[in-house]
Amino acid sequence: MYGGLCMSVPLPWTGASFRRDLSEWRIALVAWRLLVLQASHPVVSAGMTEHSTYRGHPWRRVEHTMDSGRQLFQADEEALRREVRRLDRAHRRIVGTTPDGRPYDAHDPATRAWVLLTLFESVVAMRELGGDPYTAGELEAAYREFTAVVAAFRLPEGTLPRTAAELPGYFRRMAREQLEFTDQARHLLYEMLHEAPCPRRLQWLGPVGWRLLRAMAARVVTALTVADLPAVCRERFGLVRTRRAALLSLLLHRGGRALMTRLPDGRRYRYPRPGVPAQRRRPPRRDTRPLRLDRFFDQVLDQTGDGRLTVHDLRAMAHNVCWQLELTDEADGRVRAAFEAWWEQLRSTMDTDGDGCVDRAEFVAATLAGCDRGPEYLERGLLPALRAVFAAADTDGDGCLDADEYRAVFGGPRVHPAELSHGFRQLDVDGDGSITEAEFLRGFTEYFTARGPSTAGTHLLGRP
């Protein structure tokens, strides 16, 4: 039943569809409920305690989770496979021992099944709480759609319930035999929103405004989550659903459904219906790329500090990379050749007056024009050089850069250690303490192409 993928079938937008319902904005109403359920599993809780950065960077973790869900359930088959491989790499290091001495491993099939099934159960709960539950036939169709995607995880036969009709029994057994009101679940429910930092998009509120909004939001989210948790979980955790919380849940879920059903698809769903153009997003008021490119010119490219780029600057960059690493002659040659090729691209596209050097204005103008033409511009110079740097810096050959490997290459007198650490965290998209080549290249691509300052990659050289 779970052996193959069915991603070639177009996403249905009539009848029951798990992926369609998952993309509705109304899912935000059960998002905290989902997190609490997942954190109630002892293995998940232990992994969060020892390996997750969500306490220090809660909004980044939310963004990563949403992006991962999009790659798994809303993209094509190749994107799905890439995301599964990325999750496998990220979870490979999440092993250890729980406080009571039990070993845990994030690759445990039963734990993975719990995390995935809570996502499906949350969509079902969203429909039920909104007053539009799936019929029995729709529920089975949605579950088949869900399991067709989850097949990419190659869980052993029998790990997942075979039909949606078996799910209620599965959740009751888990609640009574496995789940606990762990420290992480308690923190999510009662503490996290009271101490969360202000998201970038709400910084206009100021410290006082954010504290007021945060306090109100925390009370609402806590009451809503307790009201919406399955009754068997509330009983297990000793939580009480008050009448006021039940009324709040009714008003928010029914009101959310009434609002969403009146909106066009482009506004109702995070991902547009096939064949229907997405709502255009308002462009940022100010293009921040020139400021970032100016900073990149100063802190990274202009090695001699004379305000101009020549082949000697690029050779100095290559030398600095190779000097700090114990490379073979072959690896050393690959790095230096990649930087020579990058210089040729810079010279041929930016040296407008033919004087053999590129000044700051030429670099900024040509880079903006090239990135506006298309992604292939960076592929002709910057990205091949970065691939060579990544391969050289990956001294243990595990396909990832840890913090020490990153600092060995990118540390220097012109980058403050705090900003260097901040840049590493921005590149570490999944927050697992290491950077894959895909994360590495994505971050630099965002640095050069993102117009606004909110994308993680725009923080590589510090906060904009």
Short mmCIF file of C-alpha atoms in Angstrom, two decimals:
data_model
loop_
_atom_site.label_atom_id
_atom_site.label_comp_id
_atom_site.label_asym_id
_atom_site.label_seq_id
_atom_site.Cartn_x
_atom_site.Cartn_y
_atom_site.Cartn_z
CA MET A 1 0.00 0.00 0.00
CA TYR A 2 2.86 2.41 0.79
CA GLY A 3 5.42 1.22 -1.70
CA GLY A 4 5.02 3.77 -4.48
CA LEU A 5 4.29 7.41 -5.12
CA CYS A 6 1.22 8.89 -6.73
CA MET A 7 2.53 12.45 -7.14
CA SER A 8 1.95 12.43 -10.89
CA VAL A 9 -1.77 12.78 -10.30
CA PRO A 10 -2.78 16.47 -10.43
CA LEU A 11 -3.81 18.05 -7.17
CA PRO A 12 -7.61 17.78 -7.00
CA TRP A 13 -9.62 20.89 -6.24
CA THR A 14 -13.04 19.30 -6.19
CA GLY A 15 -14.22 16.79 -3.60
CA ALA A 16 -11.99 15.70 -0.73
CA SER A 17 -8.34 16.66 -0.91
CA PHE A 18 -5.88 16.50 1.97
CA ARG A 19 -3.32 18.64 0.19
CA ARG A 20 -5.87 21.29 -0.71
CA ASP A 21 -7.19 21.48 2.85
CA LEU A 22 -3.65 21.56 4.25
CA SER A 23 -2.93 24.66 2.17
CA GLU A 24 -5.96 26.59 3.46
CA TRP A 25 -5.03 29.47 5.76
CA ARG A 26 -7.49 28.11 8.32
CA ILE A 27 -4.86 25.50 9.21
CA ALA A 28 -3.23 28.18 11.38
CA LEU A 29 -6.03 27.67 13.92
CA VAL A 30 -4.84 24.11 14.66
CA ALA A 31 -1.10 24.72 14.20
CA TRP A 32 -0.28 25.05 17.91
CA ARG A 33 -2.43 22.03 18.65
CA LEU A 34 -0.32 20.08 16.15
CA LEU A 35 2.94 21.18 17.79
CA VAL A 36 1.72 20.23 21.27
CA LEU A 37 0.61 16.80 20.06
CA GLN A 38 3.95 16.14 18.42
CA ALA A 39 5.92 17.37 21.44
CA SER A 40 3.88 15.05 23.69
CA HIS A 41 5.72 12.06 22.23
CA PRO A 42 8.72 11.35 24.51
CA VAL A 43 11.12 10.81 21.58
CA VAL A 44 10.10 14.03 19.85
CA SER A 45 10.35 15.91 23.15
CA ALA A 46 13.83 14.56 23.84
CA GLY A 47 14.99 15.53 20.36
CA MET A 48 13.60 19.03 20.80
CA THR A 49 15.35 19.39 24.15
CA GLU A 50 18.80 18.38 22.95
CA HIS A 51 18.88 19.24 19.26
CA SER A 52 16.31 21.90 18.36
CA THR A 53 16.87 25.68 18.25
CA TYR A 54 13.18 26.50 18.39
CA ARG A 55 13.37 28.27 21.76
CA GLY A 56 15.92 30.75 20.48
CA HIS A 57 14.46 31.03 16.98
CA PRO A 58 10.76 30.09 17.15
CA TRP A 59 9.65 31.98 14.05
CA ARG A 60 12.45 30.58 11.96
CA ARG A 61 11.41 27.09 12.99
CA VAL A 62 7.81 27.86 12.01
CA GLU A 63 9.00 29.10 8.60
CA HIS A 64 11.11 25.98 8.12
CA THR A 65 8.22 23.72 9.07
CA MET A 66 5.89 25.45 6.61
CA ASP A 67 8.48 25.27 3.84
CA SER A 68 9.07 21.58 4.54
CA GLY A 69 5.33 20.91 4.40
CA ARG A 70 5.12 22.69 1.07
CA GLN A 71 7.95 20.59 -0.36
CA LEU A 72 6.36 17.38 0.89
CA PHE A 73 2.72 17.90 0.00
CA GLN A 74 2.43 20.74 -2.52
CA ALA A 75 5.36 20.34 -4.90
CA ASP A 76 6.25 17.79 -7.56
CA GLU A 77 7.69 14.33 -7.03
CA GLU A 78 11.32 15.39 -7.36
CA ALA A 79 10.88 18.15 -4.77
CA LEU A 80 9.26 15.61 -2.47
CA ARG A 81 12.18 13.22 -2.80
CA ARG A 82 14.70 16.03 -2.18
CA GLU A 83 12.85 17.08 0.97
CA VAL A 84 12.74 13.52 2.29
CA ARG A 85 16.49 13.21 1.72
CA ARG A 86 17.04 16.53 3.49
CA LEU A 87 14.96 15.40 6.47
CA ASP A 88 16.89 12.12 6.57
CA ARG A 89 20.16 14.06 6.78
CA ALA A 90 18.82 16.41 9.44
CA HIS A 91 17.44 13.60 11.60
CA ARG A 92 20.52 11.41 11.29
CA ARG A 93 22.15 13.26 14.19
CA ILE A 94 19.09 13.36 16.43
CA VAL A 95 19.90 10.44 18.67
CA GLY A 96 20.47 10.23 22.39
CA THR A 97 18.94 9.22 25.69
CA THR A 98 15.80 10.57 27.35
CA PRO A 99 16.06 11.92 30.93
CA ASP A 100 14.74 8.59 32.26
CA GLY A 101 17.43 6.62 30.43
CA ARG A 102 15.53 5.45 27.32
CA PRO A 103 17.45 5.65 24.05
CA TYR A 104 15.83 7.60 21.22
CA ASP A 105 16.42 7.99 17.50
CA ALA A 106 14.55 10.39 15.22
CA HIS A 107 14.67 7.76 12.47
CA ASP A 108 12.52 5.39 14.54
CA PRO A 109 9.64 4.46 12.18
CA ALA A 110 6.96 4.61 14.89
CA THR A 111 8.04 8.11 15.88
CA ARG A 112 8.08 9.28 12.28
CA ALA A 113 4.62 7.81 11.79
CA TRP A 114 3.34 9.76 14.81
CA VAL A 115 4.72 13.06 13.52
CA LEU A 116 3.25 12.51 10.05
CA LEU A 117 -0.11 11.25 11.27
CA THR A 118 -0.58 14.23 13.59
CA LEU A 119 -0.41 16.40 10.48
CA PHE A 120 -3.19 14.42 8.83
CA GLU A 121 -5.22 14.36 12.05
CA SER A 122 -4.89 18.14 12.37
CA VAL A 123 -6.43 18.68 8.94
CA VAL A 124 -9.28 16.34 9.89
CA ALA A 125 -9.73 18.27 13.15
CA MET A 126 -9.74 21.58 11.28
CA ARG A 127 -12.63 20.36 9.15
CA GLU A 128 -14.54 18.98 12.12
CA LEU A 129 -14.06 22.06 14.30
CA GLY A 130 -15.12 24.28 11.43
CA GLY A 131 -18.39 22.40 11.05
CA ASP A 132 -17.60 20.79 7.70
CA PRO A 133 -16.25 17.31 8.58
CA TYR A 134 -15.22 14.81 5.96
CA THR A 135 -17.76 12.16 5.10
CA ALA A 136 -16.54 8.59 5.56
CA GLY A 137 -15.80 8.30 1.84
CA GLU A 138 -14.04 11.68 1.71
CA LEU A 139 -11.93 10.77 4.72
CA GLU A 140 -10.69 7.58 3.10
CA ALA A 141 -9.93 9.44 -0.14
CA ALA A 142 -7.97 12.09 1.76
CA TYR A 143 -6.06 9.41 3.66
CA ARG A 144 -5.13 7.60 0.44
CA GLU A 145 -3.80 10.90 -0.90
CA PHE A 146 -1.83 11.43 2.30
CA THR A 147 -0.31 7.93 2.37
CA ALA A 148 0.67 8.18 -1.30
CA VAL A 149 2.93 11.09 -0.40
CA VAL A 150 4.16 9.57 2.89
CA ALA A 151 5.26 6.49 0.94
CA ALA A 152 8.41 8.46 0.07
CA PHE A 153 9.60 7.92 3.66
CA ARG A 154 9.68 4.14 3.09
CA LEU A 155 8.18 3.30 6.46
CA PRO A 156 7.95 -0.43 7.16
CA GLU A 157 4.71 -2.14 6.23
CA GLY A 158 2.21 -1.88 9.06
CA THR A 159 3.70 1.25 10.63
CA LEU A 160 0.75 3.38 9.51
CA PRO A 161 -2.90 2.41 9.97
CA ARG A 162 -4.12 0.88 6.74
CA THR A 163 -7.31 2.95 6.55
CA ALA A 164 -8.62 6.20 7.96
CA ALA A 165 -11.23 4.23 9.91
CA GLU A 166 -8.39 2.83 12.04
CA LEU A 167 -7.04 6.26 12.98
CA PRO A 168 -9.25 6.98 16.04
CA GLY A 169 -8.14 3.72 17.66
CA TYR A 170 -4.51 4.49 16.85
CA PHE A 171 -4.71 7.92 18.51
CA ARG A 172 -6.46 6.53 21.59
CA ARG A 173 -3.75 3.89 22.02
CA MET A 174 -0.98 6.43 21.57
CA ALA A 175 -2.55 8.82 24.09
CA ARG A 176 -2.99 6.13 26.72
CA GLU A 177 0.23 4.18 26.19
CA GLN A 178 2.87 6.55 24.75
CA LEU A 179 2.08 10.22 25.14
CA GLU A 180 3.14 12.32 28.11
CA PHE A 181 2.66 15.95 29.08
CA THR A 182 6.38 16.53 28.48
CA ASP A 183 8.34 19.62 29.42
CA GLN A 184 8.41 20.64 25.75
CA ALA A 185 4.65 20.28 25.35
CA ARG A 186 4.12 22.28 28.55
CA HIS A 187 6.53 24.97 27.35
CA LEU A 188 4.75 25.25 24.00
CA LEU A 189 1.38 25.50 25.68
CA TYR A 190 2.11 27.88 28.53
CA GLU A 191 5.45 29.63 28.13
CA MET A 192 6.79 29.95 24.59
CA LEU A 193 4.50 32.70 23.32
CA HIS A 194 5.03 34.73 26.49
CA GLU A 195 8.76 34.96 25.76
CA ALA A 196 8.91 34.79 21.94
CA PRO A 197 10.90 37.56 20.22
CA CYS A 198 9.12 39.93 17.88
CA PRO A 199 8.91 38.62 14.28
CA ARG A 200 10.60 40.84 11.72
CA ARG A 201 7.30 41.71 10.05
CA LEU A 202 5.90 43.10 13.31
CA GLN A 203 8.88 45.13 14.42
CA TRP A 204 6.98 48.30 13.58
CA LEU A 205 4.95 47.64 16.76
CA GLY A 206 7.92 48.50 18.93
CA PRO A 207 8.86 46.71 22.18
CA VAL A 208 5.80 47.86 24.12
CA GLY A 209 3.34 47.09 21.32
CA TRP A 210 4.82 43.64 20.81
CA ARG A 211 4.67 42.79 24.51
CA LEU A 212 0.98 43.74 24.63
CA LEU A 213 0.12 41.77 21.48
CA ARG A 214 2.20 38.80 22.63
CA ALA A 215 0.42 38.64 25.97
CA MET A 216 -3.02 38.68 24.34
CA ALA A 217 -2.04 36.16 21.66
CA ALA A 218 -0.55 33.80 24.25
CA ARG A 219 -3.78 33.69 26.25
CA VAL A 220 -5.90 33.06 23.15
CA VAL A 221 -3.60 30.37 21.73
CA THR A 222 -3.36 28.52 25.05
CA ALA A 223 -7.14 28.52 25.59
CA LEU A 224 -7.83 27.50 21.97
CA THR A 225 -5.26 24.71 22.03
CA VAL A 226 -6.53 23.19 25.26
CA ALA A 227 -10.11 23.37 23.96
CA ASP A 228 -9.18 21.70 20.66
CA LEU A 229 -6.95 18.87 21.90
CA PRO A 230 -8.52 15.41 21.65
CA ALA A 231 -10.48 14.60 24.81
CA VAL A 232 -8.33 11.54 25.50
CA CYS A 233 -5.20 13.76 25.47
CA ARG A 234 -6.73 16.34 27.79
CA GLU A 235 -7.62 13.53 30.17
CA ARG A 236 -4.12 12.08 29.93
CA PHE A 237 -2.47 15.50 30.53
CA GLY A 238 -4.85 16.68 33.25
CA LEU A 239 -6.12 19.65 31.22
CA VAL A 240 -9.60 21.13 31.61
CA ARG A 241 -11.65 22.53 28.72
CA THR A 242 -13.58 25.49 30.16
CA ARG A 243 -16.84 26.78 28.75
CA ARG A 244 -15.17 30.04 27.81
CA ALA A 245 -12.45 28.19 25.87
CA ALA A 246 -15.07 26.01 24.15
CA LEU A 247 -16.96 29.14 23.06
CA LEU A 248 -13.73 30.73 21.81
CA SER A 249 -13.01 27.61 19.75
CA LEU A 250 -16.51 27.58 18.28
CA LEU A 251 -16.36 31.25 17.30
CA LEU A 252 -12.89 31.11 15.77
CA HIS A 253 -13.32 27.88 13.81
CA ARG A 254 -16.84 28.55 12.56
CA GLY A 255 -16.01 32.17 11.86
CA GLY A 256 -12.81 31.18 10.06
CA ARG A 257 -14.69 28.77 7.86
CA ALA A 258 -17.38 31.37 7.07
CA LEU A 259 -14.70 33.86 6.06
CA MET A 260 -12.52 31.46 4.05
CA THR A 261 -15.38 30.06 1.98
CA ARG A 262 -16.18 33.58 0.79
CA LEU A 263 -12.68 34.31 -0.43
CA PRO A 264 -11.31 33.52 -3.90
CA ASP A 265 -8.91 30.58 -4.07
CA GLY A 266 -5.91 32.89 -4.46
CA ARG A 267 -6.55 34.31 -0.99
CA ARG A 268 -8.07 31.27 0.66
CA TYR A 269 -5.11 28.95 0.03
CA ARG A 270 -1.41 29.47 0.61
CA TYR A 271 -0.74 27.69 -2.69
CA PRO A 272 -2.92 28.55 -5.68
CA ARG A 273 -5.26 26.22 -7.49
CA PRO A 274 -3.66 24.76 -10.63
CA GLY A 275 -4.41 27.01 -13.59
CA VAL A 276 -5.42 29.95 -11.41
CA PRO A 277 -2.82 32.71 -11.07
CA ALA A 278 -1.76 33.50 -7.53
CA GLN A 279 -2.60 36.86 -6.05
CA ARG A 280 0.20 39.26 -6.81
CA ARG A 281 2.18 40.22 -3.78
CA ARG A 282 2.96 43.87 -3.30
CA PRO A 283 6.64 44.40 -4.08
CA PRO A 284 8.81 45.65 -1.24
CA ARG A 285 8.89 49.43 -0.92
CA ARG A 286 12.67 49.50 -1.21
CA ASP A 287 15.10 47.23 -3.03
CA THR A 288 17.72 46.39 -0.41
CA ARG A 289 20.05 44.56 -2.78
CA PRO A 290 22.32 47.55 -3.53
CA LEU A 291 23.17 47.93 0.17
CA ARG A 292 23.96 44.22 0.51
CA LEU A 293 26.06 44.17 -2.66
CA ASP A 294 27.98 47.20 -1.43
CA ARG A 295 28.67 45.37 1.82
CA PHE A 296 29.71 42.20 -0.03
CA PHE A 297 32.13 44.27 -2.12
CA ASP A 298 33.76 45.70 1.02
CA GLN A 299 33.79 42.69 3.33
CA VAL A 300 34.35 39.84 0.89
CA LEU A 301 35.61 40.83 -2.55
CA ASP A 302 37.94 43.79 -2.06
CA GLN A 303 40.77 41.86 -0.43
CA THR A 304 43.38 44.58 -1.03
CA GLY A 305 41.15 47.35 0.31
CA ASP A 306 41.83 49.73 -2.58
CA GLY A 307 38.21 50.05 -3.69
CA ARG A 308 38.76 48.07 -6.91
CA LEU A 309 38.55 44.41 -7.91
CA THR A 310 41.26 42.78 -9.97
CA VAL A 311 42.31 39.22 -10.55
CA HIS A 312 44.58 39.58 -7.52
CA ASP A 313 41.58 40.05 -5.21
CA LEU A 314 39.99 36.81 -6.39
CA ARG A 315 43.30 35.00 -6.15
CA ALA A 316 43.71 36.30 -2.60
CA MET A 317 40.27 34.95 -1.72
CA ALA A 318 41.19 31.54 -3.12
CA HIS A 319 44.51 31.64 -1.26
CA ASN A 320 42.76 32.45 2.04
CA VAL A 321 40.43 29.48 1.60
CA CYS A 322 43.23 27.07 0.75
CA TRP A 323 45.69 28.40 3.35
CA GLN A 324 43.43 27.59 6.29
CA LEU A 325 42.66 24.06 5.10
CA GLU A 326 44.84 21.03 4.55
CA LEU A 327 44.00 20.37 0.92
CA THR A 328 45.46 18.00 -1.60
CA ASP A 329 47.04 19.51 -4.68
CA GLU A 330 44.00 18.46 -6.67
CA ALA A 331 41.53 20.09 -4.25
CA ASP A 332 43.68 23.22 -4.05
CA GLY A 333 43.67 23.45 -7.84
CA ARG A 334 39.89 23.11 -8.04
CA VAL A 335 39.36 26.02 -5.64
CA ARG A 336 41.82 28.28 -7.44
CA ALA A 337 40.42 27.39 -10.88
CA ALA A 338 36.88 28.18 -9.71
CA PHE A 339 37.95 31.64 -8.51
CA GLU A 340 39.82 32.30 -11.76
CA ALA A 341 36.62 31.47 -13.65
CA TRP A 342 34.63 33.75 -11.36
CA TRP A 343 37.04 36.60 -12.06
CA GLU A 344 36.68 36.06 -15.81
CA GLN A 345 32.91 36.40 -15.44
CA LEU A 346 33.29 39.57 -13.36
CA ARG A 347 35.77 41.07 -15.80
CA SER A 348 33.82 40.23 -18.93
CA THR A 349 30.48 41.49 -17.62
CA MET A 350 31.52 44.40 -15.38
CA ASP A 351 34.71 46.01 -16.66
CA THR A 352 32.87 48.49 -18.87
CA ASP A 353 35.82 50.84 -19.41
CA GLY A 354 38.33 48.06 -20.16
CA ASP A 355 40.87 49.10 -17.51
CA GLY A 356 41.29 45.57 -16.16
CA CYS A 357 39.52 46.23 -12.87
CA VAL A 358 35.98 46.50 -11.51
CA ASP A 359 34.99 49.33 -9.21
CA ARG A 360 32.18 49.34 -6.69
CA ALA A 361 29.60 51.01 -8.95
CA GLU A 362 30.33 48.64 -11.84
CA PHE A 363 30.00 45.61 -9.56
CA VAL A 364 26.68 46.68 -8.06
CA ALA A 365 25.10 47.75 -11.35
CA ALA A 366 26.18 44.67 -13.30
CA THR A 367 25.18 42.24 -10.55
CA LEU A 368 21.72 43.78 -10.24
CA ALA A 369 21.22 43.64 -14.01
CA GLY A 370 22.49 40.06 -14.24
CA CYS A 371 20.32 38.76 -11.39
CA ASP A 372 17.28 40.49 -12.89
CA ARG A 373 17.86 38.65 -16.16
CA GLY A 374 17.71 35.22 -14.54
CA PRO A 375 19.26 32.68 -12.17
CA GLU A 376 21.82 31.51 -14.72
CA TYR A 377 23.84 34.66 -14.08
CA LEU A 378 25.03 33.46 -10.67
CA GLU A 379 25.59 29.98 -12.07
CA ARG A 380 28.27 31.34 -14.41
CA GLY A 381 30.60 32.56 -11.66
CA LEU A 382 29.60 32.82 -8.02
CA LEU A 383 27.91 29.46 -7.49
CA PRO A 384 30.67 27.27 -9.00
CA ALA A 385 33.19 29.09 -6.79
CA LEU A 386 30.98 28.51 -3.74
CA ARG A 387 30.67 24.82 -4.56
CA ALA A 388 34.45 24.58 -4.64
CA VAL A 389 34.70 26.41 -1.31
CA PHE A 390 32.09 24.13 0.24
CA ALA A 391 33.87 20.99 -0.91
CA ALA A 392 37.17 22.32 0.44
CA ALA A 393 35.70 23.38 3.78
CA ASP A 394 33.96 20.02 4.27
CA THR A 395 37.09 18.55 5.80
CA ASP A 396 35.44 15.39 7.13
CA GLY A 397 33.64 14.69 3.85
CA ASP A 398 30.20 14.21 5.41
CA GLY A 399 28.42 16.53 2.94
CA CYS A 400 27.81 19.21 5.60
CA LEU A 401 29.65 22.12 7.20
CA ASP A 402 29.53 22.36 10.96
CA ALA A 403 30.11 25.66 12.78
CA ASP A 404 33.88 25.12 13.12
CA GLU A 405 34.33 24.31 9.43
CA TYR A 406 32.28 27.38 8.51
CA ARG A 407 34.33 29.68 10.77
CA ALA A 408 37.60 28.31 9.41
CA VAL A 409 36.74 29.62 5.95
CA PHE A 410 34.57 32.68 6.55
CA GLY A 411 36.03 34.05 9.78
CA GLY A 412 38.33 37.03 9.53
CA PRO A 413 39.11 40.47 10.91
CA ARG A 414 36.42 42.18 8.83
CA VAL A 415 33.53 40.03 10.11
CA HIS A 416 32.55 40.27 13.78
CA PRO A 417 32.27 36.81 15.45
CA ALA A 418 28.65 37.49 16.44
CA GLU A 419 27.75 38.34 12.86
CA LEU A 420 29.63 35.25 11.65
CA SER A 421 27.56 33.07 14.00
CA HIS A 422 24.39 34.83 12.87
CA GLY A 423 25.25 34.13 9.23
CA PHE A 424 25.80 30.44 10.02
CA ARG A 425 22.38 30.21 11.68
CA GLN A 426 20.74 31.80 8.65
CA LEU A 427 22.33 29.27 6.32
CA ASP A 428 21.33 26.39 8.62
CA VAL A 429 17.79 26.26 7.24
CA ASP A 430 16.66 23.16 9.13
CA GLY A 431 18.36 24.22 12.37
CA ASP A 432 20.26 20.95 12.83
CA GLY A 433 23.62 22.58 13.55
CA SER A 434 25.14 21.89 10.14
CA ILE A 435 24.84 23.29 6.61
CA THR A 436 24.26 21.19 3.52
CA GLU A 437 25.49 22.31 0.10
CA ALA A 438 21.90 23.09 -0.92
CA GLU A 439 21.42 25.31 2.15
CA PHE A 440 24.79 26.95 1.50
CA LEU A 441 24.04 27.83 -2.11
CA ARG A 442 20.45 28.85 -1.38
CA GLY A 443 21.56 31.33 1.25
CA PHE A 444 24.03 33.07 -1.05
CA THR A 445 21.52 33.10 -3.89
CA GLU A 446 19.00 34.81 -1.61
CA TYR A 447 21.65 37.32 -0.54
CA PHE A 448 22.14 38.40 -4.14
CA THR A 449 18.55 38.17 -5.40
CA ALA A 450 16.05 38.89 -2.57
CA ARG A 451 14.74 42.43 -2.86
CA GLY A 452 13.46 42.68 0.70
CA PRO A 453 15.40 42.11 3.94
CA SER A 454 13.13 39.44 5.43
CA THR A 455 14.63 36.39 3.66
CA ALA A 456 17.05 34.45 5.84
CA GLY A 457 19.87 34.56 3.27
CA THR A 458 19.97 38.36 3.34
CA HIS A 459 21.51 38.13 6.84
CA LEU A 460 24.68 36.30 5.80
CA LEU A 461 26.97 39.22 6.59
CA GLY A 462 24.93 40.30 9.60
CA ARG A 463 21.58 41.91 10.10
CA PRO A 464 20.51 44.22 7.28
#
